[in-house]
Tab-separated table of C-alpha atoms in Angstrom:
chain	number	residue	atom	x	y	z
A	1	MET	CA	80.260	-101.948	-22.987
A	2	ASP	CA	79.731	-100.112	-26.275
A	3	ARG	CA	81.953	-97.305	-25.048
A	4	ASP	CA	84.672	-99.803	-24.015
A	5	ARG	CA	84.497	-101.526	-27.380
A	6	GLU	CA	84.663	-98.156	-29.114
A	7	ALA	CA	87.746	-97.251	-27.052
A	8	GLU	CA	89.395	-100.578	-27.923
A	9	ARG	CA	88.620	-100.032	-31.594
A	10	GLU	CA	90.154	-96.557	-31.514
A	11	ASP	CA	93.268	-97.908	-29.769
A	12	ARG	CA	93.709	-100.520	-32.486
A	13	ILE	CA	93.347	-97.897	-35.211
A	14	ALA	CA	95.828	-95.605	-33.490
A	15	ASN	CA	98.388	-98.392	-33.100
A	16	ASP	CA	98.031	-99.383	-36.748
A	17	ILE	CA	98.558	-95.808	-37.910
A	18	ILE	CA	101.597	-95.331	-35.676
A	19	ASN	CA	103.162	-98.517	-37.051
A	20	ASP	CA	102.547	-97.328	-40.601
A	21	PHE	CA	103.924	-93.900	-39.741
A	22	GLU	CA	107.178	-95.424	-38.458
A	23	ALA	CA	107.433	-97.454	-41.656
A	24	GLU	CA	107.385	-94.082	-43.519
A	25	PHE	CA	104.419	-94.941	-45.642
A	26	HIS	CA	100.763	-95.439	-44.988
A	27	GLU	CA	98.018	-97.407	-46.545
A	28	GLY	CA	94.293	-97.326	-45.826
A	29	LEU	CA	93.595	-99.181	-42.601
A	30	LYS	CA	90.584	-100.940	-44.055
A	31	GLU	CA	92.743	-102.604	-46.687
A	32	SER	CA	95.409	-103.645	-44.187
A	33	LYS	CA	92.809	-105.330	-41.966
A	34	ARG	CA	91.522	-107.478	-44.788
A	35	VAL	CA	94.849	-109.103	-45.671
A	36	ASP	CA	96.665	-111.878	-43.869
A	37	ILE	CA	99.983	-111.530	-42.036
A	38	TYR	CA	102.051	-112.547	-45.040
A	39	ASN	CA	100.425	-110.005	-47.320
A	40	THR	CA	100.682	-107.309	-44.660
A	41	GLU	CA	104.430	-107.868	-44.351
A	42	HIS	CA	104.725	-107.884	-48.133
A	43	LEU	CA	102.896	-104.554	-48.379
A	44	GLU	CA	105.028	-103.013	-45.659
A	45	ASN	CA	108.209	-104.153	-47.391
A	46	GLN	CA	106.910	-102.783	-50.692
A	47	LYS	CA	106.146	-99.412	-49.096
A	48	ARG	CA	109.611	-99.188	-47.580
A	49	ARG	CA	111.240	-100.119	-50.875
A	50	ASP	CA	109.149	-97.574	-52.737
A	51	LEU	CA	110.076	-94.804	-50.326
A	52	GLU	CA	113.770	-95.632	-50.636
A	53	THR	CA	113.427	-95.793	-54.419
A	54	LEU	CA	111.751	-92.379	-54.444
A	55	LYS	CA	114.519	-90.891	-52.307
A	56	GLN	CA	117.185	-92.380	-54.565
A	57	ALA	CA	115.407	-91.244	-57.751
A	58	TRP	CA	115.261	-87.726	-56.319
A	59	ILE	CA	118.978	-87.806	-55.437
A	60	ASN	CA	119.902	-89.242	-58.829
A	61	GLU	CA	117.962	-86.615	-60.756
A	62	LYS	CA	119.509	-83.893	-58.626
A	63	MET	CA	123.113	-85.047	-58.926
A	64	VAL	CA	123.528	-86.194	-62.543
A	65	PRO	CA	123.731	-83.906	-65.608
A	66	THR	CA	121.423	-85.898	-67.909
A	67	ILE	CA	117.739	-86.638	-67.559
A	68	LEU	CA	117.041	-90.151	-66.284
A	69	PRO	CA	114.188	-92.554	-67.125
A	70	TYR	CA	110.925	-91.503	-65.483
A	71	GLU	CA	109.903	-93.800	-62.611
A	72	GLU	CA	106.503	-94.588	-64.112
A	73	GLU	CA	105.399	-97.587	-62.034
A	74	LEU	CA	106.807	-96.158	-58.808
A	75	MET	CA	104.873	-92.914	-59.265
A	76	LYS	CA	101.643	-94.779	-59.973
A	77	ARG	CA	101.956	-96.669	-56.683
A	78	MET	CA	102.901	-93.516	-54.794
A	79	PHE	CA	99.960	-91.499	-56.080
A	80	GLU	CA	97.565	-94.353	-55.344
A	81	ARG	CA	98.766	-94.617	-51.741
A	82	ILE	CA	98.560	-90.870	-51.284
A	83	ARG	CA	95.020	-90.889	-52.669
A	84	LYS	CA	93.916	-93.628	-50.273
A	85	GLN	CA	95.522	-91.929	-47.310
A	86	LEU	CA	93.936	-88.583	-48.134
A	87	GLU	CA	90.570	-90.316	-48.343
A	88	PHE	CA	91.172	-91.837	-44.913
A	89	ILE	CA	92.118	-88.444	-43.451
A	90	GLU	CA	89.071	-86.783	-44.992
A	91	MET	CA	86.765	-89.502	-43.690
A	92	ASN	CA	88.073	-89.134	-40.144
A	93	ASN	CA	88.069	-85.331	-40.291
A	94	VAL	CA	84.322	-85.447	-40.987
A	95	GLU	CA	83.811	-87.631	-37.921
A	96	LEU	CA	85.941	-85.299	-35.804
A	97	GLN	CA	83.474	-82.487	-36.470
A	98	THR	CA	80.829	-84.333	-34.466
A	99	GLN	CA	82.939	-86.176	-31.901
A	100	GLU	CA	86.399	-85.492	-30.466
A	101	LYS	CA	88.807	-88.402	-30.770
A	102	ASP	CA	92.300	-89.221	-29.613
A	103	ILE	CA	93.158	-89.996	-33.220
A	104	LYS	CA	93.188	-86.291	-34.093
A	105	LEU	CA	96.888	-85.800	-33.291
A	106	ILE	CA	97.821	-88.867	-35.288
A	107	LEU	CA	95.946	-87.519	-38.297
A	108	VAL	CA	98.001	-84.338	-38.040
A	109	LEU	CA	101.169	-86.459	-38.055
A	110	ILE	CA	99.994	-88.342	-41.118
A	111	GLU	CA	99.212	-85.090	-42.919
A	112	SER	CA	102.719	-83.834	-42.109
A	113	GLU	CA	104.244	-87.032	-43.447
A	114	LEU	CA	102.189	-86.818	-46.610
A	115	GLU	CA	103.352	-83.239	-47.125
A	116	ARG	CA	106.953	-84.420	-46.857
A	117	ILE	CA	106.399	-87.133	-49.458
A	118	GLN	CA	104.521	-84.766	-51.755
A	119	PHE	CA	107.368	-82.265	-51.438
A	120	MET	CA	109.817	-84.951	-52.560
A	121	ILE	CA	107.643	-85.836	-55.545
A	122	ARG	CA	107.220	-82.181	-56.545
A	123	SER	CA	110.965	-81.617	-56.236
A	124	TYR	CA	111.651	-84.695	-58.380
A	125	VAL	CA	109.261	-83.441	-61.074
A	126	ARG	CA	110.692	-79.906	-61.004
A	127	LEU	CA	114.237	-81.212	-61.416
A	128	ARG	CA	113.156	-83.107	-64.513
A	129	LEU	CA	111.308	-80.113	-65.970
A	130	ARG	CA	114.384	-77.918	-65.527
A	131	LYS	CA	116.443	-80.426	-67.498
A	132	ILE	CA	113.773	-80.581	-70.187
A	133	ASP	CA	113.849	-76.783	-70.434
A	134	LYS	CA	117.634	-76.767	-70.700
A	135	TYR	CA	118.149	-79.750	-73.007
A	136	ALA	CA	114.888	-79.706	-75.008
A	137	LEU	CA	116.570	-79.503	-78.421
A	138	TYR	CA	119.061	-82.228	-77.506
A	139	ILE	CA	116.320	-84.513	-76.174
A	140	GLN	CA	114.187	-83.935	-79.254
A	141	GLU	CA	117.059	-84.962	-81.533
A	142	HIS	CA	117.886	-88.172	-79.628
A	143	GLU	CA	115.151	-90.791	-79.476
A	144	GLU	CA	116.833	-92.649	-76.601
A	145	GLU	CA	116.643	-89.465	-74.535
A	146	LYS	CA	113.037	-88.791	-75.502
A	147	ASP	CA	112.125	-92.329	-74.420
A	148	LYS	CA	113.074	-91.358	-70.852
A	149	LEU	CA	110.140	-88.921	-70.660
A	150	ASN	CA	106.540	-89.731	-69.846
A	151	ASN	CA	103.685	-88.481	-72.027
A	152	ASP	CA	103.086	-85.347	-69.959
A	153	GLU	CA	106.771	-84.448	-70.108
A	154	ILE	CA	106.834	-84.905	-73.884
A	155	THR	CA	103.826	-82.587	-74.191
A	156	TYR	CA	105.572	-80.071	-71.938
A	157	MET	CA	108.774	-80.257	-74.007
A	158	GLU	CA	106.923	-79.761	-77.285
A	159	GLY	CA	105.117	-76.744	-75.856
A	160	HIS	CA	108.397	-75.339	-74.560
A	161	LEU	CA	110.062	-75.738	-77.970
A	162	SER	CA	107.108	-74.199	-79.769
A	163	MET	CA	107.209	-71.189	-77.467
A	164	GLN	CA	110.996	-70.956	-77.830
A	165	HIS	CA	110.769	-71.024	-81.618
A	166	GLY	CA	108.050	-68.382	-81.620
A	167	LEU	CA	110.020	-66.130	-79.297
A	168	PHE	CA	113.176	-66.517	-81.374
A	169	GLU	CA	111.329	-65.594	-84.538
A	170	GLU	CA	109.469	-62.665	-82.990
A	171	GLN	CA	112.374	-61.134	-81.079
A	172	PHE	CA	115.198	-61.615	-83.557
A	173	LEU	CA	114.328	-62.680	-87.069
A	174	LYS	CA	111.434	-60.291	-87.701
A	175	LYS	CA	113.268	-57.303	-86.263
A	176	MET	CA	116.263	-58.087	-88.456
A	177	ASN	CA	114.077	-58.827	-91.509
A	178	LEU	CA	115.474	-62.356	-91.676
A	179	THR	CA	113.785	-65.653	-92.401
A	180	ARG	CA	114.433	-68.708	-90.255
A	181	ARG	CA	115.682	-71.653	-92.251
A	182	GLY	CA	114.554	-74.972	-90.843
A	183	ASN	CA	114.265	-75.675	-87.138
A	184	LEU	CA	116.306	-74.223	-84.339
A	185	GLY	CA	117.703	-77.670	-83.653
A	186	GLU	CA	119.385	-77.724	-87.048
A	187	ASP	CA	121.848	-75.131	-85.780
A	188	LYS	CA	124.128	-77.344	-83.699
A	189	GLU	CA	125.589	-74.365	-81.871
A	190	MET	CA	122.188	-73.684	-80.328
A	191	VAL	CA	121.784	-77.212	-78.939
A	192	VAL	CA	122.760	-77.431	-75.266
A	193	ILE	CA	124.357	-80.831	-74.594
A	194	PRO	CA	124.570	-82.378	-71.102
A	195	ASP	CA	128.097	-82.466	-69.694
A	196	LYS	CA	128.673	-86.215	-69.370
A	197	SER	CA	132.107	-85.579	-67.866
A	198	PHE	CA	130.372	-84.053	-64.830
A	199	PRO	CA	131.781	-85.666	-61.635
A	200	VAL	CA	129.452	-87.724	-59.446
A	201	ILE	CA	130.001	-89.511	-56.138
A	202	THR	CA	128.877	-93.128	-56.048
A	203	SER	CA	128.866	-96.069	-53.674
A	204	ALA	CA	129.273	-99.675	-54.812
A	205	ILE	CA	126.254	-101.837	-53.987
A	206	ARG	CA	128.229	-104.924	-54.964
A	207	ASP	CA	131.713	-105.684	-56.276
A	208	THR	CA	131.998	-104.201	-59.754
A	209	TYR	CA	134.288	-102.545	-62.290
A	210	VAL	CA	134.388	-98.899	-63.394
A	211	SER	CA	136.687	-98.005	-66.295
A	212	ASN	CA	138.565	-101.293	-65.753
A	213	ALA	CA	139.100	-100.395	-62.078
A	214	SER	CA	137.898	-102.917	-59.493
A	215	ILE	CA	135.481	-101.395	-56.967
A	216	ASN	CA	134.644	-103.315	-53.798
A	217	GLU	CA	131.183	-103.403	-52.270
A	218	GLY	CA	130.615	-100.390	-50.011
A	219	SER	CA	133.455	-98.373	-51.523
A	220	VAL	CA	132.899	-94.710	-52.377
A	221	TYR	CA	134.030	-93.794	-55.871
A	222	VAL	CA	134.219	-90.411	-57.638
A	223	ALA	CA	134.098	-90.526	-61.428
A	224	GLN	CA	132.679	-88.839	-64.494
A	225	TRP	CA	129.013	-89.511	-65.146
A	226	GLN	CA	129.756	-91.209	-68.472
A	227	GLU	CA	131.965	-93.721	-66.622
A	228	VAL	CA	129.400	-94.771	-64.024
A	229	SER	CA	126.074	-94.337	-65.842
A	230	GLN	CA	125.929	-97.989	-66.906
A	231	GLY	CA	126.783	-99.163	-63.401
A	232	ILE	CA	123.982	-97.000	-62.006
A	233	ALA	CA	121.493	-98.370	-64.543
A	234	ALA	CA	122.578	-101.945	-63.770
A	235	GLY	CA	122.180	-101.431	-60.026
A	236	ASP	CA	125.864	-102.025	-59.259
A	237	LEU	CA	126.357	-98.450	-58.027
A	238	LYS	CA	124.226	-95.819	-56.384
A	239	ILE	CA	124.671	-92.052	-56.305
A	240	LEU	CA	125.350	-90.379	-52.979
């Protein structure tokens, strides 16, 4: 009887994990068992929305010329789910060392899915760091641009600028017996500015207007970034 109950328990766990896997996100099974049906559906919907938001944030950062606001709350939820899932995997891996279980293959699938999500997060972060490297002086001069960074990114940018200033002084000014006047950013010719006329492809989420042109829901529209940036921020358009 104990063996039958153990088999039934393992089947339930396996089914729960498979359902979470198909939903593209996973949460600790212990937590999901302690909530009622309404809360479970709410959590599943939240996970799906978060995954779609992450995908779209990644696409947006990749396709537009300027740096976008950091998805602070989204990343907090993502990292918390990843942490819980890794704890679940580690807990079951310890048990697998003493007893073989059918759940082993499913754990491998979960690990693969987590790697995919972590890849997307790393790619998102790298895209932002590249823009910070390229537009550091511009971002530093514009408070509204600096507000788009999180604290770690601001620290990274300040370190990048400090290193850039030191390199400039060491490689050029000292060798030419010159003295740097002020900051590098004061020389406007040295400030790299994002090309806001860069073309982007968008899709209308709802009926809207772009540069006084009426765009119907579902329509695909190609325009300069400066023309559609407000529509993207308002949620009327999304980048493809």
